[in-house]
Tab-separated table of C-alpha atoms in Angstrom:
chain	number	residue	atom	x	y	z
A	1	MET	CA	0.164	-20.253	12.429
A	2	GLY	CA	3.190	-17.489	12.148
A	3	ILE	CA	5.548	-15.537	9.966
A	4	ASP	CA	7.543	-18.164	7.874
A	5	GLY	CA	10.234	-15.554	7.453
A	6	LEU	CA	11.841	-12.443	6.005
A	7	ILE	CA	14.144	-11.597	3.434
A	8	ILE	CA	15.864	-8.515	2.035
A	9	LEU	CA	16.497	-7.503	-1.605
A	10	GLU	CA	18.481	-4.771	-2.850
A	11	SER	CA	17.578	-2.800	-5.995
A	12	THR	CA	18.917	-5.464	-8.181
A	13	GLY	CA	16.556	-8.108	-7.102
A	14	ARG	CA	19.367	-10.164	-5.692
A	15	PRO	CA	18.889	-11.164	-1.548
A	16	ILE	CA	20.934	-9.766	0.509
A	17	ILE	CA	19.920	-11.306	3.965
A	18	GLN	CA	17.358	-13.584	4.835
A	19	SER	CA	15.940	-15.223	7.757
A	20	GLY	CA	15.704	-18.864	8.607
A	21	PHE	CA	12.618	-20.350	6.992
A	22	ARG	CA	10.117	-23.015	9.183
A	23	CYS	CA	9.228	-24.516	5.425
A	24	ALA	CA	10.450	-27.893	4.878
A	25	SER	CA	11.681	-27.245	1.271
A	26	ALA	CA	14.599	-25.288	0.285
A	27	ALA	CA	13.055	-23.538	-3.117
A	28	TYR	CA	10.175	-22.269	-0.801
A	29	PRO	CA	12.275	-18.449	-0.289
A	30	MET	CA	13.309	-19.030	-4.000
A	31	LEU	CA	9.841	-18.907	-4.645
A	32	HIS	CA	8.887	-15.972	-2.950
A	33	ILE	CA	12.167	-13.864	-4.634
A	34	ASP	CA	11.197	-14.891	-8.160
A	35	ALA	CA	7.609	-14.360	-7.461
A	36	PHE	CA	8.523	-10.751	-6.597
A	37	ASN	CA	10.813	-9.771	-9.213
A	38	ASN	CA	8.626	-11.145	-12.221
A	39	ALA	CA	5.932	-9.161	-11.351
A	40	ALA	CA	8.075	-5.612	-10.604
A	41	SER	CA	9.865	-6.814	-14.296
A	42	ARG	CA	6.034	-6.247	-15.755
A	43	CYS	CA	5.287	-2.785	-13.542
A	44	SER	CA	7.208	0.747	-14.724
A	45	THR	CA	7.305	1.795	-11.067
A	46	PRO	CA	7.864	0.248	-8.125
A	47	GLY	CA	4.324	1.393	-6.660
A	48	ASP	CA	2.960	-0.618	-9.350
A	49	ILE	CA	3.571	-3.600	-7.772
A	50	ASP	CA	0.853	-5.009	-5.879
A	51	PRO	CA	1.915	-5.408	-1.905
A	52	VAL	CA	0.550	-9.221	-1.856
A	53	LEU	CA	1.405	-11.372	-4.457
A	54	TYR	CA	0.083	-14.959	-4.789
A	55	VAL	CA	3.425	-17.588	-5.161
A	56	PRO	CA	2.118	-20.806	-6.544
A	57	SER	CA	3.390	-23.500	-4.037
A	58	TYR	CA	6.881	-25.681	-5.875
A	59	ASN	CA	4.945	-29.011	-4.540
A	60	PRO	CA	1.107	-29.515	-5.060
A	61	ALA	CA	0.799	-30.879	-1.212
A	62	ASP	CA	1.832	-27.444	-0.230
A	63	SER	CA	-0.180	-24.507	1.339
A	64	LEU	CA	-1.105	-22.059	-0.809
A	65	SER	CA	0.921	-18.720	0.160
A	66	ALA	CA	1.840	-15.222	-0.542
A	67	CYS	CA	3.936	-12.509	-0.161
A	68	CYS	CA	3.752	-9.324	1.456
A	69	HIS	CA	6.503	-6.669	0.803
A	70	VAL	CA	7.058	-2.892	1.917
A	71	GLY	CA	10.172	-0.250	-0.321
A	72	ARG	CA	12.867	1.252	2.593
A	73	GLY	CA	16.352	2.665	1.283
A	74	GLY	CA	15.842	0.884	-2.124
A	75	MET	CA	15.860	-2.255	-1.104
A	76	ARG	CA	12.796	-5.003	-0.145
A	77	PHE	CA	11.393	-6.380	2.324
A	78	LEU	CA	10.179	-9.716	1.702
A	79	CYS	CA	7.928	-10.835	4.165
A	80	PRO	CA	6.152	-14.434	2.711
A	81	ILE	CA	3.073	-16.187	4.503
A	82	SER	CA	1.141	-19.412	4.425
A	83	GLY	CA	-1.925	-20.839	5.244
A	84	ASP	CA	-4.361	-18.828	7.476
A	85	VAL	CA	-2.139	-15.726	8.358
A	86	ASP	CA	-3.410	-12.105	8.168
A	87	PRO	CA	-1.403	-10.152	5.860
A	88	LEU	CA	-2.104	-7.031	8.115
A	89	PHE	CA	0.605	-9.529	10.615
A	90	ALA	CA	2.920	-9.466	8.373
A	91	PHE	CA	2.848	-6.043	7.375
A	92	ALA	CA	2.425	-5.204	10.987
A	93	PHE	CA	5.958	-6.839	11.431
A	94	LEU	CA	7.343	-5.656	8.494
A	95	GLN	CA	7.060	-2.313	9.986
A	96	THR	CA	8.642	-2.821	13.263
A	97	PHE	CA	11.402	-4.301	11.972
A	98	ILE	CA	12.489	-1.499	10.317
A	99	ASP	CA	11.358	0.381	12.695
A	100	ILE	CA	14.104	-1.288	15.037
A	101	LEU	CA	16.838	-0.962	12.159
A	102	HIS	CA	16.364	2.691	12.097
A	103	GLU	CA	16.861	2.617	15.979
A	104	TYR	CA	19.904	0.829	15.511
A	105	PHE	CA	21.662	1.793	12.401
A	106	GLY	CA	20.023	5.514	11.892
A	107	THR	CA	19.857	5.215	7.839
A	108	VAL	CA	18.243	2.205	6.352
A	109	SER	CA	19.985	1.230	3.166
A	110	ALA	CA	21.505	-1.684	1.239
A	111	SER	CA	25.087	-0.607	2.438
A	112	THR	CA	24.503	-0.470	5.799
A	113	LEU	CA	22.977	-3.481	6.458
A	114	LYS	CA	25.861	-4.883	4.773
A	115	GLU	CA	28.164	-3.376	6.774
A	116	ASN	CA	26.647	-4.671	10.225
A	117	PHE	CA	24.742	-8.095	8.897
A	118	ASP	CA	25.782	-9.734	12.053
A	119	VAL	CA	23.801	-7.311	13.810
A	120	VAL	CA	20.887	-7.877	11.346
A	121	TYR	CA	20.733	-12.035	12.101
A	122	GLN	CA	21.061	-11.337	15.862
A	123	LEU	CA	18.282	-8.558	15.808
A	124	LEU	CA	16.361	-11.726	13.050
A	125	GLU	CA	16.758	-14.262	16.049
A	126	GLU	CA	15.753	-12.133	18.437
A	127	THR	CA	12.649	-11.007	17.478
A	128	LEU	CA	11.039	-13.566	15.452
A	129	ASP	CA	11.573	-16.980	17.121
A	130	SER	CA	11.193	-20.338	15.441
A	131	GLY	CA	7.694	-20.760	15.193
A	132	GLY	CA	6.828	-17.314	13.300
A	133	HIS	CA	5.791	-15.170	15.976
A	134	PRO	CA	6.886	-12.274	16.749
A	135	LEU	CA	9.085	-12.169	20.209
A	136	THR	CA	11.275	-9.069	21.288
A	137	THR	CA	10.416	-5.926	19.716
A	138	SER	CA	10.892	-3.299	21.757
A	139	PRO	CA	14.035	-1.630	21.707
A	140	ASN	CA	14.750	-1.273	24.728
A	141	ALA	CA	14.781	-4.764	26.118
A	142	LEU	CA	16.732	-5.382	22.702
A	143	ARG	CA	19.830	-2.827	22.886
A	144	ASP	CA	20.495	-4.923	26.787
A	145	ILE	CA	20.475	-8.322	24.406
A	146	VAL	CA	21.991	-7.136	20.962
A	147	LEU	CA	24.485	-4.169	21.058
A	148	PRO	CA	24.173	-1.464	18.920
A	149	PRO	CA	26.839	-1.289	16.245
A	150	SER	CA	29.839	1.102	17.426
A	151	LEU	CA	33.148	1.335	16.702
A	152	LEU	CA	34.343	0.332	19.987
A	153	THR	CA	32.451	-3.422	19.742
A	154	LYS	CA	33.943	-3.286	16.000
A	155	LEU	CA	37.449	-3.606	17.774
A	156	LEU	CA	36.279	-5.694	20.372
A	157	ASN	CA	34.545	-8.615	17.754
A	158	VAL	CA	37.922	-8.543	15.486
A	159	ALA	CA	40.006	-8.688	18.557
A	160	GLY	CA	38.042	-12.206	19.607
A	161	ALA	CA	36.042	-10.784	22.769
A	162	ASN	CA	32.173	-11.817	22.450
A	163	LEU	CA	31.233	-8.641	23.982
A	164	THR	CA	27.446	-9.319	23.068
A	165	SER	CA	27.695	-13.176	25.150
A	166	THR	CA	29.277	-11.530	28.119
A	167	LEU	CA	26.528	-8.574	28.343
A	168	ASN	CA	24.127	-11.808	27.210
A	169	SER	CA	25.689	-13.677	30.459
A	170	GLY	CA	24.804	-10.858	33.217
A	171	ALA	CA	28.288	-10.467	34.009
A	172	GLY	CA	30.052	-7.284	34.685
A	173	PHE	CA	26.429	-5.550	36.072
A	174	GLY	CA	26.074	-6.270	39.969
A	175	SER	CA	23.099	-6.009	40.994
A	176	THR	CA	21.725	-4.523	38.294
A	177	GLY	CA	21.771	-8.233	36.249
A	178	GLY	CA	21.814	-8.677	33.024
A	179	PRO	CA	18.992	-8.470	29.988
A	180	PHE	CA	15.274	-8.336	31.081
A	181	ALA	CA	17.122	-7.298	34.648
A	182	SER	CA	14.019	-4.961	34.793
A	183	PRO	CA	10.732	-5.703	35.561
A	184	ILE	CA	9.526	-3.302	32.827
A	185	PRO	CA	9.957	-4.955	30.024
A	186	TRP	CA	10.161	-1.216	27.415
A	187	ARG	CA	12.772	0.489	30.239
A	188	LYS	CA	15.624	-0.197	31.257
A	189	ALA	CA	16.708	-0.224	35.095
A	190	ASN	CA	18.776	2.442	37.144
A	191	LEU	CA	18.289	4.699	34.010
A	192	ARG	CA	20.581	8.243	35.237
A	193	TYR	CA	20.243	11.650	33.531
A	194	ALA	CA	22.019	15.076	34.405
A	195	SER	CA	19.273	16.560	32.580
A	196	ASN	CA	15.420	15.672	32.859
A	197	GLU	CA	13.510	16.258	29.743
A	198	ILE	CA	10.593	15.045	28.091
A	199	TYR	CA	9.035	16.031	24.670
A	200	PHE	CA	5.574	15.520	23.407
A	201	ASP	CA	5.109	15.812	19.013
A	202	MET	CA	1.333	16.039	18.156
A	203	VAL	CA	1.642	15.144	14.555
A	204	GLU	CA	-1.523	14.880	12.546
A	205	GLU	CA	-2.157	14.158	8.615
A	206	LEU	CA	-5.130	15.392	6.689
A	207	LYS	CA	-5.862	12.730	3.715
A	208	ALA	CA	-8.324	14.373	1.512
A	209	THR	CA	-10.573	14.360	-1.615
A	210	VAL	CA	-11.952	17.769	-3.298
A	211	ASN	CA	-14.081	17.881	-6.082
A	212	LYS	CA	-13.598	20.016	-8.708
A	213	HIS	CA	-16.307	22.496	-7.507
A	214	GLY	CA	-13.882	22.957	-4.118
A	215	THR	CA	-16.420	20.349	-2.010
A	216	THR	CA	-14.625	18.208	-0.043
A	217	LEU	CA	-16.115	14.785	-0.898
A	218	SER	CA	-14.307	13.127	2.443
A	219	SER	CA	-11.718	13.866	4.938
A	220	ASN	CA	-10.000	11.899	7.576
A	221	VAL	CA	-7.357	13.544	10.079
A	222	TRP	CA	-4.690	11.295	11.459
A	223	GLY	CA	-1.933	11.306	14.619
A	224	LYS	CA	0.418	10.418	16.955
A	225	ILE	CA	1.726	11.648	19.679
A	226	GLU	CA	5.227	11.138	19.342
A	227	THR	CA	7.661	10.835	22.433
A	228	ASN	CA	11.427	12.109	23.026
A	229	ALA	CA	11.632	11.135	27.312
A	230	ARG	CA	14.880	11.138	29.431
A	231	LEU	CA	14.242	10.505	33.072
A	232	SER	CA	16.068	9.324	35.391
A	233	GLY	CA	14.637	6.196	37.192
A	234	THR	CA	11.346	5.237	37.598
A	235	PRO	CA	8.682	8.181	36.617
A	236	ASP	CA	5.163	6.833	36.486
A	237	LEU	CA	3.294	10.279	34.283
A	238	LEU	CA	0.041	11.304	33.744
A	239	LEU	CA	-1.151	13.391	30.936
A	240	THR	CA	-4.275	14.957	30.945
A	241	PHE	CA	-5.488	16.777	27.953
A	242	THR	CA	-8.374	19.927	27.800
A	243	ASN	CA	-10.475	18.072	24.586
A	244	SER	CA	-9.969	14.418	24.441
A	245	HIS	CA	-13.076	14.052	23.858
A	246	VAL	CA	-12.664	14.549	20.351
A	247	LEU	CA	-10.338	11.362	19.542
A	248	THR	CA	-10.993	8.290	18.324
A	249	ASP	CA	-10.252	5.085	17.423
A	250	CYS	CA	-6.929	5.183	19.490
A	251	ALA	CA	-4.372	2.903	19.326
A	252	PHE	CA	-1.567	2.598	22.400
A	253	HIS	CA	2.031	2.038	23.434
A	254	PRO	CA	1.954	-0.893	25.741
A	255	CYS	CA	3.203	1.590	28.335
A	256	VAL	CA	-0.098	3.275	28.085
A	257	ARG	CA	-2.875	1.324	31.193
A	258	LEU	CA	-5.992	1.204	29.271
A	259	GLN	CA	-8.407	1.602	32.315
A	260	ARG	CA	-7.541	5.472	33.439
A	261	TRP	CA	-8.279	5.941	29.754
A	262	THR	CA	-11.095	4.551	29.657
A	263	ARG	CA	-12.198	6.283	32.943
A	264	ASP	CA	-11.840	9.688	32.216
A	265	LYS	CA	-9.621	9.682	29.004
A	266	SER	CA	-6.059	10.608	30.805
A	267	LEU	CA	-2.817	8.955	29.846
A	268	SER	CA	-1.166	7.084	32.747
A	269	PHE	CA	1.900	5.238	32.008
A	270	ILE	CA	5.332	4.479	32.657
A	271	PRO	CA	7.449	5.581	30.075
A	272	PRO	CA	10.251	3.925	27.954
A	273	ASP	CA	13.427	5.451	27.155
A	274	GLY	CA	13.809	7.605	24.469
A	275	ARG	CA	11.340	8.032	21.806
A	276	PHE	CA	8.650	5.812	20.724
A	277	VAL	CA	4.690	6.660	19.691
A	278	LEU	CA	2.751	7.347	22.680
A	279	MET	CA	-0.509	7.040	20.693
A	280	ASP	CA	-2.455	6.551	17.651
A	281	TYR	CA	-5.970	8.409	17.015
A	282	ARG	CA	-8.031	9.809	14.715
A	283	PHE	CA	-9.627	13.467	14.670
A	284	ASN	CA	-13.735	13.447	15.330
A	285	PRO	CA	-14.541	16.732	13.583
A	286	SER	CA	-18.595	15.732	15.149
A	287	SER	CA	-16.974	16.026	18.438
A	288	SER	CA	-15.559	19.422	18.646
A	289	PRO	CA	-17.697	22.383	20.510
A	290	ALA	CA	-18.633	24.020	16.898
A	291	ALA	CA	-20.058	20.758	15.697
A	292	ARG	CA	-21.794	20.113	19.221
A	293	ALA	CA	-23.520	23.334	19.096
A	294	GLY	CA	-24.678	23.515	15.497
A	295	ALA	CA	-28.960	23.381	15.329
A	296	ASN	CA	-28.744	22.393	11.988
A	297	GLN	CA	-27.939	18.006	11.730
A	298	VAL	CA	-28.959	18.311	7.636
A	299	ALA	CA	-25.077	18.651	6.799
A	300	ALA	CA	-24.185	15.752	8.695
A	301	VAL	CA	-21.539	14.708	6.019
A	302	ALA	CA	-20.023	17.839	5.444
A	303	LYS	CA	-19.906	18.445	9.353
A	304	ASP	CA	-17.988	15.359	9.800
A	305	ASN	CA	-15.590	16.497	7.197
A	306	VAL	CA	-11.837	18.457	8.457
A	307	HIS	CA	-11.753	22.101	5.819
A	308	VAL	CA	-8.939	22.142	3.200
A	309	PRO	CA	-7.534	24.940	4.478
A	310	PHE	CA	-7.311	26.307	0.851
A	311	THR	CA	-8.542	26.960	-2.232
A	312	LEU	CA	-7.696	26.076	-5.720
A	313	LYS	CA	-9.203	27.505	-8.896
A	314	ALA	CA	-8.403	25.157	-12.097
A	315	SER	CA	-9.210	26.102	-15.646
A	316	ILE	CA	-7.433	23.204	-18.156
A	317	GLU	CA	-8.455	23.190	-21.763
A	318	LEU	CA	-7.264	20.219	-23.448
A	319	GLU	CA	-6.537	20.780	-27.537
A	320	GLU	CA	-6.256	17.878	-29.976
A	321	HIS	CA	-1.524	18.199	-29.780
A	322	GLY	CA	-1.600	19.762	-26.184
A	323	GLY	CA	-3.326	21.664	-23.713
A	324	THR	CA	-3.058	24.850	-21.417
A	325	PHE	CA	-3.544	25.398	-17.570
A	326	ASP	CA	-3.880	28.509	-15.348
A	327	LEU	CA	-4.443	27.613	-11.009
A	328	ILE	CA	-4.579	29.769	-8.550
A	329	LEU	CA	-3.800	28.820	-4.666
A	330	THR	CA	-5.766	30.686	-2.479
A	331	SER	CA	-4.358	30.020	1.616
A	332	ARG	CA	-7.472	30.008	4.031
A	333	LEU	CA	-5.266	30.454	6.398
A	334	SER	CA	-5.134	33.751	9.017
A	335	THR	CA	-2.179	33.226	11.661
A	336	HIS	CA	-0.735	30.111	10.226
A	337	ALA	CA	1.845	29.830	6.802
A	338	MET	CA	1.923	27.224	4.955
A	339	GLN	CA	5.545	25.041	3.971
A	340	SER	CA	6.799	22.900	1.899
A	341	PHE	CA	3.709	22.903	-0.465
A	342	LEU	CA	4.107	20.583	-3.813
A	343	LEU	CA	1.615	20.324	-6.080
A	344	GLU	CA	1.434	17.181	-9.036
A	345	ILE	CA	0.014	17.428	-11.998
A	346	HIS	CA	0.313	14.389	-14.599
A	347	LEU	CA	-0.115	14.981	-18.181
A	348	GLY	CA	0.522	11.359	-19.336
A	349	GLU	CA	1.745	9.735	-21.849
A	350	GLY	CA	4.045	11.431	-25.023
A	351	ALA	CA	3.880	15.007	-22.879
A	352	GLY	CA	6.686	17.482	-23.581
A	353	GLY	CA	7.201	21.091	-24.810
A	354	ILE	CA	6.967	22.179	-21.238
A	355	LYS	CA	6.103	26.068	-20.668
A	356	CYS	CA	5.407	27.669	-17.339
A	357	THR	CA	5.010	30.420	-15.342
A	358	ALA	CA	5.115	30.937	-11.571
A	359	ILE	CA	4.154	34.116	-9.318
A	360	ARG	CA	2.586	35.130	-6.241
A	361	GLY	CA	-0.627	36.827	-7.097
A	362	SER	CA	-3.155	35.885	-9.808
A	363	GLY	CA	-1.759	38.176	-12.492
A	364	GLY	CA	0.914	36.880	-15.307
A	365	GLY	CA	1.383	35.432	-18.618
A	366	PHE	CA	3.254	32.412	-20.101
A	367	GLY	CA	6.839	32.411	-19.785
A	368	GLN	CA	9.395	30.237	-21.628
A	369	GLY	CA	10.909	26.614	-19.930
A	370	SER	CA	12.896	24.316	-21.112
A	371	GLY	CA	11.314	21.298	-18.880
A	372	VAL	CA	13.952	21.577	-15.963
A	373	GLY	CA	12.095	24.254	-14.420
A	374	ALA	CA	12.433	27.956	-12.656
A	375	ALA	CA	12.417	28.766	-9.117
A	376	GLY	CA	12.880	31.883	-6.835
A	377	VAL	CA	11.641	33.995	-3.588
A	378	THR	CA	8.236	33.298	-5.712
A	379	GLY	CA	8.083	29.625	-5.228
A	380	GLY	CA	9.078	27.352	-8.698
A	381	TRP	CA	8.211	24.458	-10.914
A	382	GLY	CA	9.981	21.303	-12.484
A	383	PHE	CA	9.166	18.816	-15.021
A	384	GLU	CA	10.167	15.246	-14.148
A	385	PRO	CA	10.178	13.496	-17.656
A	386	LYS	CA	10.064	10.249	-17.141
A	387	ARG	CA	7.226	10.837	-14.559
A	388	LYS	CA	5.540	13.069	-17.451
A	389	VAL	CA	4.996	14.942	-14.081
A	390	ILE	CA	4.854	19.361	-13.077
A	391	GLN	CA	5.558	19.620	-9.884
A	392	TRP	CA	4.412	23.376	-8.865
A	393	GLU	CA	6.305	24.052	-5.004
A	394	ILE	CA	6.380	27.008	-2.758
A	395	PRO	CA	8.361	26.940	0.073
A	396	VAL	CA	6.531	28.929	2.110
A	397	VAL	CA	2.603	30.286	1.861
A	398	PRO	CA	1.636	33.159	4.069
A	399	PRO	CA	-1.663	33.289	5.489
A	400	SER	CA	-4.033	34.581	2.624
A	401	SER	CA	-1.609	34.673	0.281
A	402	THR	CA	-2.946	34.230	-3.326
A	403	TRP	CA	-0.355	31.901	-5.988
A	404	SER	CA	-0.916	31.551	-9.846
A	405	LEU	CA	0.656	28.825	-12.390
A	406	ARG	CA	0.361	29.179	-15.724
A	407	GLY	CA	1.433	26.876	-18.415
A	408	SER	CA	0.994	24.834	-22.257
A	409	PHE	CA	2.247	21.161	-22.325
A	410	THR	CA	2.136	19.457	-25.863
A	411	SER	CA	1.625	15.490	-26.772
A	412	PRO	CA	1.957	13.840	-29.804
A	413	SER	CA	-1.423	12.818	-29.690
A	414	THR	CA	-5.012	13.650	-28.601
A	415	PRO	CA	-3.483	14.682	-24.549
A	416	ARG	CA	-4.659	12.553	-21.352
A	417	PRO	CA	-3.865	13.914	-18.188
A	418	SER	CA	-4.856	12.778	-15.125
A	419	HIS	CA	-8.279	14.162	-13.527
A	420	ALA	CA	-6.314	15.320	-10.192
A	421	PHE	CA	-3.986	16.887	-8.876
A	422	GLN	CA	-1.383	14.975	-5.987
A	423	ILE	CA	-0.880	17.844	-3.213
A	424	ARG	CA	1.659	17.789	0.039
A	425	PHE	CA	2.115	20.384	2.407
A	426	GLU	CA	2.950	20.856	6.073
A	427	ILE	CA	1.903	23.408	8.849
A	428	PRO	CA	4.178	23.875	11.208
A	429	SER	CA	2.886	25.124	15.107
A	430	HIS	CA	-0.618	24.016	14.389
A	431	THR	CA	-2.983	20.659	14.803
A	432	HIS	CA	-6.476	20.067	12.756
A	433	SER	CA	-8.038	18.592	16.519
A	434	ALA	CA	-6.572	21.503	18.378
A	435	LEU	CA	-5.919	19.327	20.689
A	436	LYS	CA	-4.057	20.357	23.956
A	437	VAL	CA	-2.657	19.180	26.596
A	438	GLU	CA	-3.494	20.559	30.282
A	439	GLN	CA	-1.039	18.861	32.715
A	440	LEU	CA	1.720	16.101	33.042
A	441	LYS	CA	1.838	15.214	36.542
A	442	VAL	CA	5.338	13.677	38.004
A	443	THR	CA	5.531	10.730	40.244
A	444	GLY	CA	7.614	8.380	42.087
A	445	GLU	CA	10.651	10.818	41.394
A	446	THR	CA	11.549	14.049	43.074
A	447	TYR	CA	12.447	16.266	40.262
A	448	LYS	CA	10.660	18.094	38.043
A	449	PRO	CA	11.611	17.576	34.823
A	450	TYR	CA	11.570	19.991	31.575
A	451	LYS	CA	8.403	19.432	29.332
A	452	GLY	CA	7.656	20.293	25.926
A	453	VAL	CA	4.761	19.846	23.941
A	454	ARG	CA	4.221	21.221	19.843
A	455	GLY	CA	2.180	20.502	17.044
A	456	ARG	CA	2.622	20.066	13.576
A	457	SER	CA	0.628	19.141	10.050
A	458	VAL	CA	0.879	17.583	7.080
A	459	GLY	CA	-1.719	17.430	4.123
A	460	ASN	CA	-2.143	15.023	1.506
A	461	ILE	CA	-4.865	16.065	-0.606
A	462	GLU	CA	-6.503	14.562	-3.934
A	463	TRP	CA	-7.483	17.982	-5.637
A	464	ARG	CA	-10.469	16.293	-8.957
A	465	TRP	CA	-10.654	19.320	-11.660
């Protein structure tokens, strides 16, 4: 069994694009649309809606169904499933289809899809077959079948020239043929570039939970290698790492030869053209040299945790009609700076009367605030009245620096703030796994491409108080 279809709703809950459904009941798509709109009306924010919604059948004889949905660009993508279908299968297809839309249009929004609805419908026909199974999902292969929107193609279509049909028939390609002419499904044939380049971006995300004493309760680092290849011909690449033993739970692009990775932890592949994710992985701290050299195995749980790159001292006092808070942030990094640091405090329903002071250092007193915040070179703070959230923003946190936020708030009743801070940040030119590329060998072509490698870390921390 497969996916029943795909529905795209705009922000008002009205369908703007809908694929053909393989079910017999004409009311089946509307049941899922109504189920989502009813669930959205009962929730204060879109994030509160369950990602998988049970949908009662219109006909008691029909099988049970569910609605899987994700949000992008102010829209909702619904994927109805029925029978014995894993919801993760639907979510994987939704993410793949949204990535394809990003490749074609750059920005995914309701206006963009309405302007290019013919291209979207063609993509739906090529990515999902009549049985509900994913068909062609490689962007390089899709570009040979469905032309990306451009001014030229729109003018030709208006003039009556069906360029897509001409290309799909293979006319005008000569010996190169039309779509699927390349023996490699993820790479076009006869590619030529004046400058041959390939770039690797190692992006790692730290997700951690820290208790009020500053002890890391759980942490995971998930990474991916984003690649941008502009190489002529059909090069065969071999990418080796100096410390590949720290990687686990790996998932690869179809171009990667799994036998070579199993044998010596090297990536052997013929790359797709353009941007793609070469591999996803999880960092295993217990496999690092520092962890393996440790003789004390008592703190096995602590050994598997990744250190959070800052400390936070929080003092919050709640009163009958309000409260005060005092936060002191200190960077643990010695050579790298954190950027785009954001800390959110949810104050609870009815909170207001915010007064805050954000300074660099650990001193200072209360400052006046109107609720819209204050900003400067020392960072700034803001208050979202709708969400009842204080946001503390610091553009750049230099190594070993200290910052503080002090303030107070009022509440018409006993305050009930969230007992955890939500923190996000970025660290350029830094990876938690310290993964390093040792060598990139190119065979099958005579040129030597320019190679670029860089790392970046992002963090998503829940710090309890």
